[in-house]
mmCIF file of C-alpha atoms in Angstrom:
data_model
loop_
_atom_site.group_PDB
_atom_site.id
_atom_site.type_symbol
_atom_site.label_atom_id
_atom_site.label_comp_id
_atom_site.label_asym_id
_atom_site.label_seq_id
_atom_site.Cartn_x
_atom_site.Cartn_y
_atom_site.Cartn_z
ATOM 1 C CA MET A 7 -25.622 11.943 2.245
ATOM 2 C CA LYS A 8 -23.607 9.581 0.067
ATOM 3 C CA LYS A 9 -20.344 10.795 -1.394
ATOM 4 C CA LYS A 10 -20.248 11.010 -5.201
ATOM 5 C CA SER A 11 -17.541 9.460 -7.334
ATOM 6 C CA SER A 12 -15.298 11.971 -9.112
ATOM 7 C CA PHE A 13 -13.816 9.479 -11.595
ATOM 8 C CA SER A 14 -12.792 5.865 -12.020
ATOM 9 C CA THR A 15 -9.942 4.283 -13.943
ATOM 10 C CA GLN A 16 -8.026 1.058 -14.486
ATOM 11 C CA GLY A 17 -4.315 0.564 -13.789
ATOM 12 C CA GLN A 18 -1.451 0.164 -16.248
ATOM 13 C CA ARG A 19 0.745 -2.939 -16.487
ATOM 14 C CA ALA A 20 4.100 -2.578 -14.684
ATOM 15 C CA ASP A 21 5.339 -6.168 -14.321
ATOM 16 C CA ILE A 22 8.528 -7.078 -12.443
ATOM 17 C CA GLY A 23 9.934 -10.478 -13.412
ATOM 18 C CA ASP A 24 7.203 -13.098 -12.977
ATOM 19 C CA LEU A 25 5.040 -10.768 -10.877
ATOM 20 C CA LYS A 26 2.007 -9.434 -12.747
ATOM 21 C CA ILE A 27 1.490 -5.862 -11.530
ATOM 22 C CA TYR A 28 -0.998 -3.080 -12.252
ATOM 23 C CA ARG A 29 0.034 0.478 -11.354
ATOM 24 C CA ILE A 30 -3.086 2.071 -9.913
ATOM 25 C CA LEU A 31 -1.704 5.346 -8.524
ATOM 26 C CA ALA A 32 -0.452 7.767 -9.772
ATOM 27 C CA ASN A 33 -2.794 7.767 -12.784
ATOM 28 C CA ARG A 34 -3.982 10.189 -15.453
ATOM 29 C CA TYR A 35 -6.545 11.721 -13.074
ATOM 30 C CA ALA A 36 -4.811 11.761 -9.685
ATOM 31 C CA ASP A 37 -1.243 12.109 -8.383
ATOM 32 C CA ALA A 38 -2.214 11.441 -4.762
ATOM 33 C CA VAL A 39 -5.070 10.508 -2.430
ATOM 34 C CA GLY A 40 -4.345 12.072 0.936
ATOM 35 C CA PRO A 41 -0.735 11.136 1.739
ATOM 36 C CA PHE A 42 -0.782 8.123 -0.647
ATOM 37 C CA VAL A 43 1.141 8.881 -3.844
ATOM 38 C CA PHE A 44 1.627 5.388 -5.257
ATOM 39 C CA LEU A 45 -0.164 2.037 -5.423
ATOM 40 C CA ASP A 46 0.944 -1.099 -7.211
ATOM 41 C CA HIS A 47 -1.346 -4.137 -7.187
ATOM 42 C CA ILE A 48 0.489 -7.462 -7.450
ATOM 43 C CA VAL A 49 -2.485 -9.411 -8.765
ATOM 44 C CA PRO A 50 -3.373 -12.934 -7.568
ATOM 45 C CA THR A 51 -1.073 -15.408 -9.300
ATOM 46 C CA ILE A 52 -0.190 -19.052 -8.800
ATOM 47 C CA GLN A 53 3.590 -19.049 -8.451
ATOM 48 C CA THR A 54 5.311 -21.892 -10.289
ATOM 49 C CA ARG A 55 8.892 -21.137 -9.266
ATOM 50 C CA VAL A 56 10.618 -19.381 -6.381
ATOM 51 C CA ASN A 57 11.478 -15.733 -7.041
ATOM 52 C CA LYS A 58 15.116 -15.329 -5.994
ATOM 53 C CA GLU A 59 15.845 -11.922 -7.525
ATOM 54 C CA GLY A 60 13.131 -9.855 -5.846
ATOM 55 C CA THR A 61 12.602 -6.263 -6.937
ATOM 56 C CA GLY A 62 16.351 -5.626 -6.913
ATOM 57 C CA ALA A 63 18.110 -3.234 -4.539
ATOM 58 C CA HIS A 64 16.943 0.329 -5.190
ATOM 59 C CA PRO A 65 16.821 3.660 -3.306
ATOM 60 C CA HIS A 66 13.993 5.706 -1.803
ATOM 61 C CA ARG A 67 13.820 9.086 -0.134
ATOM 62 C CA GLY A 68 11.007 11.263 1.161
ATOM 63 C CA ILE A 69 8.372 8.525 1.518
ATOM 64 C CA ALA A 70 7.328 5.538 3.586
ATOM 65 C CA THR A 71 6.687 2.310 1.704
ATOM 66 C CA LEU A 72 3.886 0.021 2.876
ATOM 67 C CA THR A 73 3.615 -3.498 1.478
ATOM 68 C CA TYR A 74 0.431 -5.358 2.434
ATOM 69 C CA ILE A 75 0.620 -9.085 1.686
ATOM 70 C CA LEU A 76 -2.720 -10.830 1.234
ATOM 71 C CA ASN A 77 -1.147 -14.118 0.130
ATOM 72 C CA GLY A 78 2.507 -15.118 0.191
ATOM 73 C CA GLU A 79 5.612 -14.208 2.144
ATOM 74 C CA ASP A 80 7.598 -11.019 1.695
ATOM 75 C CA GLU A 81 11.310 -10.862 2.545
ATOM 76 C CA HIS A 82 12.666 -7.373 3.275
ATOM 77 C CA PHE A 83 16.268 -6.116 3.314
ATOM 78 C CA ASP A 84 17.532 -2.545 3.621
ATOM 79 C CA SER A 85 20.771 -0.612 3.972
ATOM 80 C CA ALA A 86 19.935 0.400 7.562
ATOM 81 C CA GLY A 87 20.397 -3.255 8.525
ATOM 82 C CA ASN A 88 16.729 -4.199 8.831
ATOM 83 C CA TYR A 89 15.539 -7.657 7.825
ATOM 84 C CA ALA A 90 12.252 -9.532 8.223
ATOM 85 C CA MET A 91 10.064 -12.153 6.596
ATOM 86 C CA VAL A 92 6.350 -11.356 6.789
ATOM 87 C CA HIS A 93 3.643 -13.828 5.791
ATOM 88 C CA SER A 94 0.068 -13.789 4.462
ATOM 89 C CA GLY A 95 -1.954 -10.940 5.975
ATOM 90 C CA GLY A 96 1.133 -9.058 7.163
ATOM 91 C CA ILE A 97 2.669 -5.644 6.520
ATOM 92 C CA GLN A 98 6.171 -4.398 5.728
ATOM 93 C CA TRP A 99 6.524 -0.647 6.466
ATOM 94 C CA MET A 100 9.703 1.338 5.846
ATOM 95 C CA LYS A 101 10.242 5.052 6.371
ATOM 96 C CA ALA A 102 12.852 6.011 3.779
ATOM 97 C CA GLY A 103 13.372 9.425 5.381
ATOM 98 C CA ASN A 104 16.626 10.988 4.205
ATOM 99 C CA GLY A 105 17.600 8.007 2.093
ATOM 100 C CA ILE A 106 17.763 4.223 2.112
ATOM 101 C CA ILE A 107 18.265 1.288 -0.242
ATOM 102 C CA HIS A 108 15.887 -1.658 0.057
ATOM 103 C CA ASP A 109 14.947 -4.898 -1.649
ATOM 104 C CA GLU A 110 11.880 -7.115 -1.351
ATOM 105 C CA THR A 111 11.226 -10.654 -2.530
ATOM 106 C CA LEU A 112 7.659 -11.959 -2.769
ATOM 107 C CA ASN A 113 7.048 -15.714 -2.864
ATOM 108 C CA TYR A 114 4.256 -18.104 -1.958
ATOM 109 C CA ASP A 115 3.785 -18.673 1.759
ATOM 110 C CA SER A 116 6.044 -21.551 2.824
ATOM 111 C CA ARG A 117 3.823 -22.169 5.877
ATOM 112 C CA THR A 118 0.771 -23.171 3.797
ATOM 113 C CA ASP A 119 -0.091 -25.449 0.885
ATOM 114 C CA SER A 120 -1.156 -22.490 -1.273
ATOM 115 C CA LYS A 121 1.094 -21.254 -4.103
ATOM 116 C CA MET A 122 -0.879 -18.019 -4.409
ATOM 117 C CA VAL A 123 0.844 -14.623 -4.247
ATOM 118 C CA HIS A 124 -1.205 -11.420 -3.940
ATOM 119 C CA ALA A 125 -0.065 -8.069 -2.505
ATOM 120 C CA PHE A 126 -0.192 -4.277 -2.644
ATOM 121 C CA GLN A 127 2.545 -1.691 -2.307
ATOM 122 C CA PHE A 128 1.718 1.875 -1.292
ATOM 123 C CA TRP A 129 3.990 4.902 -0.973
ATOM 124 C CA ILE A 130 3.053 7.376 1.752
ATOM 125 C CA ASN A 131 4.348 10.905 1.201
ATOM 126 C CA LEU A 132 6.146 12.294 4.256
ATOM 127 C CA PRO A 133 5.999 15.878 5.544
ATOM 128 C CA ALA A 134 9.161 17.845 4.734
ATOM 129 C CA LYS A 135 10.536 17.561 8.276
ATOM 130 C CA GLU A 136 10.202 13.760 8.155
ATOM 131 C CA LYS A 137 11.940 13.609 4.784
ATOM 132 C CA ALA A 138 15.058 14.862 6.601
ATOM 133 C CA GLU A 139 14.918 12.251 9.392
ATOM 134 C CA LYS A 140 16.676 8.892 9.629
ATOM 135 C CA PRO A 141 14.991 5.786 8.158
ATOM 136 C CA GLU A 142 12.772 3.568 10.310
ATOM 137 C CA TYR A 143 11.285 0.108 9.815
ATOM 138 C CA LEU A 144 8.384 -1.967 11.099
ATOM 139 C CA ALA A 145 7.255 -5.526 10.283
ATOM 140 C CA ILE A 146 3.765 -6.644 11.341
ATOM 141 C CA GLU A 147 2.569 -10.235 10.969
ATOM 142 C CA GLY A 148 -1.023 -10.846 9.914
ATOM 143 C CA ASN A 149 -2.302 -11.777 13.380
ATOM 144 C CA LYS A 150 -1.151 -8.367 14.681
ATOM 145 C CA VAL A 151 -3.092 -6.305 12.122
ATOM 146 C CA PRO A 152 -6.159 -4.755 13.865
ATOM 147 C CA TYR A 153 -9.239 -6.716 12.835
ATOM 148 C CA LYS A 154 -12.880 -7.129 13.744
ATOM 149 C CA ASP A 155 -15.889 -8.999 12.438
ATOM 150 C CA LEU A 156 -18.773 -7.016 10.997
ATOM 151 C CA PRO A 157 -22.286 -7.511 12.418
ATOM 152 C CA GLU A 158 -24.325 -10.614 11.627
ATOM 153 C CA GLY A 159 -21.473 -12.468 9.930
ATOM 154 C CA THR A 160 -21.451 -10.140 6.912
ATOM 155 C CA GLY A 161 -17.650 -9.912 6.756
ATOM 156 C CA TRP A 162 -14.721 -8.213 8.470
ATOM 157 C CA ILE A 163 -12.504 -5.140 8.398
ATOM 158 C CA LYS A 164 -8.735 -4.849 8.834
ATOM 159 C CA VAL A 165 -7.132 -1.510 9.662
ATOM 160 C CA VAL A 166 -3.841 -1.520 7.783
ATOM 161 C CA ALA A 167 -3.163 2.170 8.516
ATOM 162 C CA GLY A 168 -4.950 4.795 10.606
ATOM 163 C CA SER A 169 -7.917 4.043 12.841
ATOM 164 C CA PHE A 170 -11.480 2.765 12.657
ATOM 165 C CA ASP A 171 -13.742 2.761 15.717
ATOM 166 C CA GLU A 172 -11.664 1.180 18.506
ATOM 167 C CA LEU A 173 -9.051 -0.233 16.094
ATOM 168 C CA SER A 174 -5.712 1.543 15.513
ATOM 169 C CA SER A 175 -2.834 0.405 13.322
ATOM 170 C CA ALA A 176 0.756 0.398 14.583
ATOM 171 C CA ILE A 177 1.831 2.153 11.363
ATOM 172 C CA PRO A 178 2.955 5.715 12.276
ATOM 173 C CA ASN A 179 0.708 8.601 11.221
ATOM 174 C CA TYR A 180 2.422 11.799 10.038
ATOM 175 C CA SER A 181 -0.917 13.233 8.920
ATOM 176 C CA GLU A 182 -4.484 11.947 9.007
ATOM 177 C CA GLN A 183 -4.493 8.744 6.968
ATOM 178 C CA PHE A 184 -6.456 5.518 6.664
ATOM 179 C CA LEU A 185 -6.179 2.253 4.766
ATOM 180 C CA TYR A 186 -8.944 -0.297 5.309
ATOM 181 C CA HIS A 187 -9.333 -3.792 3.889
ATOM 182 C CA ILE A 188 -13.009 -4.754 3.944
ATOM 183 C CA HIS A 189 -14.086 -8.328 3.191
ATOM 184 C CA LEU A 190 -17.798 -8.884 2.471
ATOM 185 C CA GLU A 191 -19.772 -12.079 2.112
ATOM 186 C CA PRO A 192 -22.092 -12.519 -0.925
ATOM 187 C CA GLY A 193 -24.950 -10.017 -0.808
ATOM 188 C CA ALA A 194 -23.477 -8.138 2.155
ATOM 189 C CA SER A 195 -22.891 -4.399 2.471
ATOM 190 C CA PHE A 196 -20.800 -2.037 4.608
ATOM 191 C CA THR A 197 -21.236 1.700 5.157
ATOM 192 C CA THR A 198 -18.878 4.203 6.773
ATOM 193 C CA ASP A 199 -18.769 7.999 7.033
ATOM 194 C CA PHE A 200 -16.012 10.446 6.151
ATOM 195 C CA ALA A 201 -15.473 14.029 7.260
ATOM 196 C CA GLU A 202 -15.368 16.988 4.895
ATOM 197 C CA LYS A 203 -12.158 17.655 2.923
ATOM 198 C CA LEU A 204 -10.799 14.146 3.415
ATOM 199 C CA GLU A 205 -9.574 12.596 0.180
ATOM 200 C CA VAL A 206 -11.025 9.092 -0.261
ATOM 201 C CA ALA A 207 -10.507 6.371 -2.862
ATOM 202 C CA ALA A 208 -11.697 2.800 -3.268
ATOM 203 C CA TYR A 209 -10.080 -0.047 -5.156
ATOM 204 C CA LEU A 210 -11.672 -3.325 -6.259
ATOM 205 C CA PRO A 211 -8.821 -5.838 -6.515
ATOM 206 C CA VAL A 212 -10.599 -8.957 -7.786
ATOM 207 C CA LEU A 213 -14.385 -8.673 -8.212
ATOM 208 C CA PRO A 214 -16.854 -6.054 -9.467
ATOM 209 C CA ALA A 215 -19.092 -4.345 -6.917
ATOM 210 C CA THR A 216 -21.581 -1.561 -6.293
ATOM 211 C CA ILE A 217 -20.379 1.543 -4.436
ATOM 212 C CA ASN A 218 -22.884 4.268 -3.565
ATOM 213 C CA ASP A 219 -25.344 2.841 -6.108
ATOM 214 C CA GLU A 220 -22.806 2.838 -8.979
ATOM 215 C CA LYS A 221 -21.519 -0.397 -10.484
ATOM 216 C CA PHE A 222 -17.765 -0.724 -10.967
ATOM 217 C CA ASN A 223 -15.589 -3.406 -12.526
ATOM 218 C CA ALA A 224 -12.839 -5.484 -10.983
ATOM 219 C CA GLY A 225 -9.540 -3.591 -11.066
ATOM 220 C CA GLU A 226 -11.170 -0.151 -10.907
ATOM 221 C CA PHE A 227 -9.821 2.712 -8.803
ATOM 222 C CA ILE A 228 -12.528 5.162 -7.762
ATOM 223 C CA GLU A 229 -11.982 8.579 -6.174
ATOM 224 C CA PHE A 230 -14.768 10.491 -4.411
ATOM 225 C CA ASP A 231 -15.680 14.118 -3.791
ATOM 226 C CA ARG A 232 -14.384 15.902 -0.683
ATOM 227 C CA LYS A 233 -17.731 16.684 0.885
ATOM 228 C CA ALA A 234 -18.687 15.029 4.160
ATOM 229 C CA GLY A 235 -20.658 11.886 3.491
ATOM 230 C CA SER A 236 -20.903 8.126 3.514
ATOM 231 C CA ILE A 237 -19.613 5.335 1.299
ATOM 232 C CA LYS A 238 -21.648 2.162 0.967
ATOM 233 C CA LEU A 239 -19.901 -0.936 -0.383
ATOM 234 C CA GLU A 240 -22.118 -3.736 -1.718
ATOM 235 C CA ASN A 241 -20.943 -7.187 -2.767
ATOM 236 C CA ASP A 242 -23.304 -8.241 -5.568
ATOM 237 C CA ASN A 243 -21.352 -11.416 -6.357
ATOM 238 C CA GLN A 244 -21.975 -15.061 -5.558
ATOM 239 C CA GLU A 245 -18.653 -15.243 -3.702
ATOM 240 C CA ALA A 246 -16.975 -13.206 -0.978
ATOM 241 C CA GLY A 247 -15.289 -10.029 -2.170
ATOM 242 C CA ASP A 248 -12.626 -7.563 -1.035
ATOM 243 C CA PHE A 249 -12.459 -3.777 -1.057
ATOM 244 C CA LEU A 250 -9.732 -1.277 -0.212
ATOM 245 C CA LEU A 251 -10.657 2.173 1.118
ATOM 246 C CA PHE A 252 -7.798 4.615 1.605
ATOM 247 C CA GLY A 253 -6.897 8.295 1.791
ATOM 248 C CA GLY A 254 -6.608 11.091 4.319
ATOM 249 C CA GLU A 255 -6.057 14.817 4.606
ATOM 250 C CA THR A 256 -4.698 16.742 1.651
ATOM 251 C CA TYR A 257 -0.901 17.019 1.553
ATOM 252 C CA GLN A 258 -0.171 20.721 2.105
ATOM 253 C CA GLU A 259 3.386 21.020 0.761
ATOM 254 C CA SER A 260 4.684 21.022 -2.805
ATOM 255 C CA ILE A 261 5.191 17.595 -4.361
ATOM 256 C CA TYR A 262 7.995 16.784 -6.798
ATOM 257 C CA ALA A 263 8.299 13.114 -7.705
ATOM 258 C CA GLU A 264 10.943 11.538 -9.900
ATOM 259 C CA GLY A 265 11.807 7.858 -10.009
ATOM 260 C CA PRO A 266 12.023 6.467 -6.449
ATOM 261 C CA PHE A 267 12.101 9.897 -4.774
ATOM 262 C CA VAL A 268 9.212 12.123 -3.643
ATOM 263 C CA MET A 269 10.412 15.505 -2.408
ATOM 264 C CA ASN A 270 9.242 19.144 -2.077
ATOM 265 C CA SER A 271 11.261 20.817 -4.846
ATOM 266 C CA LYS A 272 13.315 20.088 -7.942
ATOM 267 C CA LEU A 273 16.425 20.977 -5.935
ATOM 268 C CA ASP A 274 15.493 18.363 -3.333
ATOM 269 C CA ILE A 275 15.206 15.763 -6.112
ATOM 270 C CA ALA A 276 18.651 16.708 -7.432
ATOM 271 C CA ILE A 277 20.125 16.409 -3.918
ATOM 272 C CA ALA A 278 18.452 13.005 -3.449
ATOM 273 C CA TYR A 279 20.123 11.711 -6.618
ATOM 274 C CA ARG A 280 23.465 13.293 -5.679
ATOM 275 C CA ASP A 281 23.466 11.662 -2.251
ATOM 276 C CA PHE A 282 22.516 8.290 -3.721
ATOM 277 C CA TYR A 283 25.320 8.375 -6.302
ATOM 278 C CA ASN A 284 27.737 9.498 -3.581
ATOM 279 C CA GLY A 285 26.924 6.295 -1.679
ATOM 280 C CA ASP A 286 25.272 8.083 1.257
ATOM 281 C CA TYR A 287 22.382 5.605 1.412
ATOM 282 C CA GLY A 288 24.675 2.689 2.289
ATOM 283 C CA ASN A 289 24.548 -0.900 1.071
ATOM 284 C CA ILE A 290 22.624 -4.076 1.837
ATOM 285 C CA ASP A 291 24.496 -6.961 3.455
ATOM 286 C CA TYR A 292 22.084 -9.771 2.596
ATOM 287 C CA GLU A 293 23.807 -12.646 4.387
ATOM 288 C CA LYS A 294 24.547 -10.693 7.569
ATOM 289 C CA GLN A 295 20.937 -9.526 7.822
ATOM 290 C CA ARG A 296 19.524 -13.027 7.318
ATOM 291 C CA LEU A 297 21.751 -14.300 10.132
ATOM 292 C CA LYS A 298 19.996 -11.972 12.585
ATOM 293 C CA ILE A 299 16.894 -14.142 12.338
ATOM 294 C CA LEU A 300 18.538 -17.566 12.342
#
């Protein structure tokens, strides 16, 4: 049985500097899909000048951030001393835990001739016990992201988070979660099954497509019912197209989100702000961190 769509919606503009961004989640219909409580889509753009300012240093607590770079290179700094540059196809993952300050700068990939930048940033809500733990960090280059070709040359799948068949992502799982990038050739389709009660959403970043016999536009976020069933993706276009499928088990604890913090109570939010203003999250030493790589 095919899963039925519950709703679909478009994102809202949330640009940062020269980066054109659509905020897809949270939206007017959904605050979360499984453990995912946030999704920004940095839409495909030809970059005409180098972005030196980045997003600006800012705090997080109670979540893990996951930046998936389709095109470009993403430079990461944080107040725990972590630094990395990840290129097209790669992932930056940071567990904010009990508090951290980070900064990211997205530019075109210096290793290629392309000036294209295109990326996604997700926030993954942590269980309460993980919100109290120390920050962690993981950088994964594109050739280390689990990948396999689909049958008969119809496309491929990358497992950014969670597992699919024999593929498992290195991103830690604190609850059942999945984030798949499916690439389909013109006229191709892909079908996968989901267990009951799993929350599942699809996102069409660039092209329209048909999902479970319904036509959706480019830029649409679609959430599905929680009954066991299948999702069939069909690329009706004359060019190859991309799909994101993501979600997981329902988050069982209370959720209070404000600004860069996602906690379990209003008191927790107040404490997160207090600790930040007290300087407990530390500071970023940009030059020292860059020297670690040189």
